[in-house]
Amino acid sequence: MSVDFGNPSNKAAFQAYSQLTLVSRFKQHLETGRDFGDQTIEEIESQMGLSEFMDAIKSDKVVNPGLSREVSDFHNGILRDRMRLSGDVAYAGQVSSIINKAFKLGLVGNDQELIRKYK
């Protein structure tokens, strides 16, 4: 599936996806010292892609009830900063809504990162 980034909803989904993957990994790097790009082939292949993430958000189905929760303080801080600094409150609100939904659907692990692929 190709993603139309001219669509504001898709841009917001990409921004949310990036926060739940890259930003979370960088946080782990800062906390543990693990190399930022230090992943095995198996880890890379098992990651949830953007299209799968967007499908999961659209499906509105809880995929992991044990992880269904409110947004973490870490991600809330990023969302507050985005809202304050972005200059586009509506867009920041879209990103925030997607991240909130990802948490409620159980798509975010306890490590603050998007979970691996699911069935």
PDB file of C-alpha atoms in Angstrom:
ATOM      1  CA  MET A   1       0.000   0.000   0.000  1.00  0.00           C
ATOM      2  CA  SER A   2       1.413   3.378  -0.894  1.00  0.00           C
ATOM      3  CA  VAL A   3       0.634   6.233   1.440  1.00  0.00           C
ATOM      4  CA  ASP A   4      -0.587   9.569   0.068  1.00  0.00           C
ATOM      5  CA  PHE A   5       1.306  12.125   2.162  1.00  0.00           C
ATOM      6  CA  GLY A   6      -0.700  14.926   0.557  1.00  0.00           C
ATOM      7  CA  ASN A   7      -3.526  13.766   2.807  1.00  0.00           C
ATOM      8  CA  PRO A   8      -3.209  15.559   6.196  1.00  0.00           C
ATOM      9  CA  SER A   9      -4.507  12.471   8.053  1.00  0.00           C
ATOM     10  CA  ASN A  10      -1.704  10.385   6.549  1.00  0.00           C
ATOM     11  CA  LYS A  11       0.890  13.011   7.500  1.00  0.00           C
ATOM     12  CA  ALA A  12      -0.388  12.944  11.068  1.00  0.00           C
ATOM     13  CA  ALA A  13      -0.291   9.121  11.083  1.00  0.00           C
ATOM     14  CA  PHE A  14       3.308   9.204   9.842  1.00  0.00           C
ATOM     15  CA  GLN A  15       4.225  11.707  12.557  1.00  0.00           C
ATOM     16  CA  ALA A  16       2.604   9.496  15.206  1.00  0.00           C
ATOM     17  CA  TYR A  17       4.303   6.397  13.799  1.00  0.00           C
ATOM     18  CA  SER A  18       7.673   8.170  13.872  1.00  0.00           C
ATOM     19  CA  GLN A  19       7.170   9.199  17.483  1.00  0.00           C
ATOM     20  CA  LEU A  20       6.251   5.633  18.475  1.00  0.00           C
ATOM     21  CA  THR A  21       9.239   4.128  16.679  1.00  0.00           C
ATOM     22  CA  LEU A  22      12.228   6.417  16.159  1.00  0.00           C
ATOM     23  CA  VAL A  23      11.739   8.758  19.095  1.00  0.00           C
ATOM     24  CA  SER A  24      11.064   5.859  21.466  1.00  0.00           C
ATOM     25  CA  ARG A  25      14.181   4.003  20.266  1.00  0.00           C
ATOM     26  CA  PHE A  26      16.268   7.117  20.737  1.00  0.00           C
ATOM     27  CA  LYS A  27      14.927   7.436  24.310  1.00  0.00           C
ATOM     28  CA  GLN A  28      16.032   3.848  24.961  1.00  0.00           C
ATOM     29  CA  HIS A  29      19.436   4.676  23.495  1.00  0.00           C
ATOM     30  CA  LEU A  30      19.820   7.585  25.910  1.00  0.00           C
ATOM     31  CA  GLU A  31      18.717   5.495  28.888  1.00  0.00           C
ATOM     32  CA  THR A  32      20.602   2.259  28.164  1.00  0.00           C
ATOM     33  CA  GLY A  33      23.471   3.256  25.892  1.00  0.00           C
ATOM     34  CA  ARG A  34      22.404   0.631  23.328  1.00  0.00           C
ATOM     35  CA  ASP A  35      23.427   1.768  19.866  1.00  0.00           C
ATOM     36  CA  PHE A  36      20.516   3.543  18.200  1.00  0.00           C
ATOM     37  CA  GLY A  37      20.657   1.385  15.074  1.00  0.00           C
ATOM     38  CA  ASP A  38      21.669  -1.807  16.887  1.00  0.00           C
ATOM     39  CA  GLN A  39      18.927  -4.184  15.726  1.00  0.00           C
ATOM     40  CA  THR A  40      19.032  -7.717  14.447  1.00  0.00           C
ATOM     41  CA  ILE A  41      17.537  -8.669  11.091  1.00  0.00           C
ATOM     42  CA  GLU A  42      14.780 -10.501  12.982  1.00  0.00           C
ATOM     43  CA  GLU A  43      13.927  -7.358  14.946  1.00  0.00           C
ATOM     44  CA  ILE A  44      13.812  -5.249  11.797  1.00  0.00           C
ATOM     45  CA  GLU A  45      11.666  -7.773   9.923  1.00  0.00           C
ATOM     46  CA  SER A  46       9.233  -8.071  12.821  1.00  0.00           C
ATOM     47  CA  GLN A  47       8.581  -4.346  13.125  1.00  0.00           C
ATOM     48  CA  MET A  48       5.146  -3.006  12.348  1.00  0.00           C
ATOM     49  CA  GLY A  49       5.262  -0.918   9.211  1.00  0.00           C
ATOM     50  CA  LEU A  50       3.465   2.367   8.620  1.00  0.00           C
ATOM     51  CA  SER A  51       0.704   0.784   6.518  1.00  0.00           C
ATOM     52  CA  GLU A  52       0.036  -1.882   9.146  1.00  0.00           C
ATOM     53  CA  PHE A  53      -0.011   0.808  11.851  1.00  0.00           C
ATOM     54  CA  MET A  54      -2.505   2.892   9.867  1.00  0.00           C
ATOM     55  CA  ASP A  55      -4.697  -0.184   9.306  1.00  0.00           C
ATOM     56  CA  ALA A  56      -4.624  -0.990  13.032  1.00  0.00           C
ATOM     57  CA  ILE A  57      -5.647   2.566  13.927  1.00  0.00           C
ATOM     58  CA  LYS A  58      -8.479   2.512  11.372  1.00  0.00           C
ATOM     59  CA  SER A  59      -9.727  -0.899  12.527  1.00  0.00           C
ATOM     60  CA  ASP A  60     -10.377   0.483  16.022  1.00  0.00           C
ATOM     61  CA  LYS A  61      -9.817  -3.009  17.481  1.00  0.00           C
ATOM     62  CA  VAL A  62      -7.896  -3.593  20.707  1.00  0.00           C
ATOM     63  CA  VAL A  63      -5.024  -5.854  19.654  1.00  0.00           C
ATOM     64  CA  ASN A  64      -3.444  -6.325  23.075  1.00  0.00           C
ATOM     65  CA  PRO A  65      -5.787  -5.727  26.041  1.00  0.00           C
ATOM     66  CA  GLY A  66      -2.871  -6.035  28.483  1.00  0.00           C
ATOM     67  CA  LEU A  67      -1.252  -2.968  26.935  1.00  0.00           C
ATOM     68  CA  SER A  68      -4.426  -0.890  26.525  1.00  0.00           C
ATOM     69  CA  ARG A  69      -3.938   2.223  28.646  1.00  0.00           C
ATOM     70  CA  GLU A  70      -3.698   5.977  28.725  1.00  0.00           C
ATOM     71  CA  VAL A  71      -0.794   7.742  27.005  1.00  0.00           C
ATOM     72  CA  SER A  72       2.448   7.602  29.000  1.00  0.00           C
ATOM     73  CA  ASP A  73       4.022  10.673  30.566  1.00  0.00           C
ATOM     74  CA  PHE A  74       6.908  10.368  28.091  1.00  0.00           C
ATOM     75  CA  HIS A  75       4.671  10.566  25.024  1.00  0.00           C
ATOM     76  CA  ASN A  76       2.363  13.140  26.631  1.00  0.00           C
ATOM     77  CA  GLY A  77       5.382  15.401  27.097  1.00  0.00           C
ATOM     78  CA  ILE A  78       6.249  15.151  23.413  1.00  0.00           C
ATOM     79  CA  LEU A  79       2.628  15.815  22.450  1.00  0.00           C
ATOM     80  CA  ARG A  80       2.435  18.874  24.731  1.00  0.00           C
ATOM     81  CA  ASP A  81       5.632  20.244  23.190  1.00  0.00           C
ATOM     82  CA  ARG A  82       4.320  19.624  19.680  1.00  0.00           C
ATOM     83  CA  MET A  83       1.053  21.397  20.548  1.00  0.00           C
ATOM     84  CA  ARG A  84       2.928  24.357  22.044  1.00  0.00           C
ATOM     85  CA  LEU A  85       5.639  24.708  19.404  1.00  0.00           C
ATOM     86  CA  SER A  86       4.176  23.471  16.139  1.00  0.00           C
ATOM     87  CA  GLY A  87       2.239  26.523  15.054  1.00  0.00           C
ATOM     88  CA  ASP A  88      -0.498  24.222  13.755  1.00  0.00           C
ATOM     89  CA  VAL A  89      -2.701  23.241  16.674  1.00  0.00           C
ATOM     90  CA  ALA A  90      -5.149  21.294  14.486  1.00  0.00           C
ATOM     91  CA  TYR A  91      -2.379  19.124  13.036  1.00  0.00           C
ATOM     92  CA  ALA A  92      -0.786  18.606  16.461  1.00  0.00           C
ATOM     93  CA  GLY A  93      -4.221  17.570  17.698  1.00  0.00           C
ATOM     94  CA  GLN A  94      -4.499  14.968  14.917  1.00  0.00           C
ATOM     95  CA  VAL A  95      -1.124  13.474  15.876  1.00  0.00           C
ATOM     96  CA  SER A  96      -2.152  13.463  19.529  1.00  0.00           C
ATOM     97  CA  SER A  97      -5.437  11.730  18.719  1.00  0.00           C
ATOM     98  CA  ILE A  98      -3.654   8.968  16.776  1.00  0.00           C
ATOM     99  CA  ILE A  99      -1.126   8.364  19.561  1.00  0.00           C
ATOM    100  CA  ASN A 100      -3.909   8.296  22.155  1.00  0.00           C
ATOM    101  CA  LYS A 101      -5.748   5.728  20.044  1.00  0.00           C
ATOM    102  CA  ALA A 102      -2.592   3.629  19.620  1.00  0.00           C
ATOM    103  CA  PHE A 103      -2.246   3.428  23.403  1.00  0.00           C
ATOM    104  CA  LYS A 104      -5.931   2.563  23.882  1.00  0.00           C
ATOM    105  CA  LEU A 105      -5.703  -0.192  21.233  1.00  0.00           C
ATOM    106  CA  GLY A 106      -2.690  -1.772  22.954  1.00  0.00           C
ATOM    107  CA  LEU A 107      -0.277  -0.953  20.141  1.00  0.00           C
ATOM    108  CA  VAL A 108       2.399   0.558  22.409  1.00  0.00           C
ATOM    109  CA  GLY A 109       4.600  -1.647  24.562  1.00  0.00           C
ATOM    110  CA  ASN A 110       5.837  -0.913  28.061  1.00  0.00           C
ATOM    111  CA  ASP A 111       9.109   0.235  26.477  1.00  0.00           C
ATOM    112  CA  GLN A 112       7.170   3.206  24.987  1.00  0.00           C
ATOM    113  CA  GLU A 113       7.672   1.770  21.489  1.00  0.00           C
ATOM    114  CA  LEU A 114       5.201   0.481  18.943  1.00  0.00           C
ATOM    115  CA  ILE A 115       4.702  -3.263  19.399  1.00  0.00           C
ATOM    116  CA  ARG A 116       5.938  -5.747  16.828  1.00  0.00           C
ATOM    117  CA  LYS A 117       3.633  -7.165  14.186  1.00  0.00           C
ATOM    118  CA  TYR A 118       0.481  -8.785  15.449  1.00  0.00           C
ATOM    119  CA  LYS A 119      -2.096 -11.166  14.033  1.00  0.00           C
TER     120      LYS A 119
END
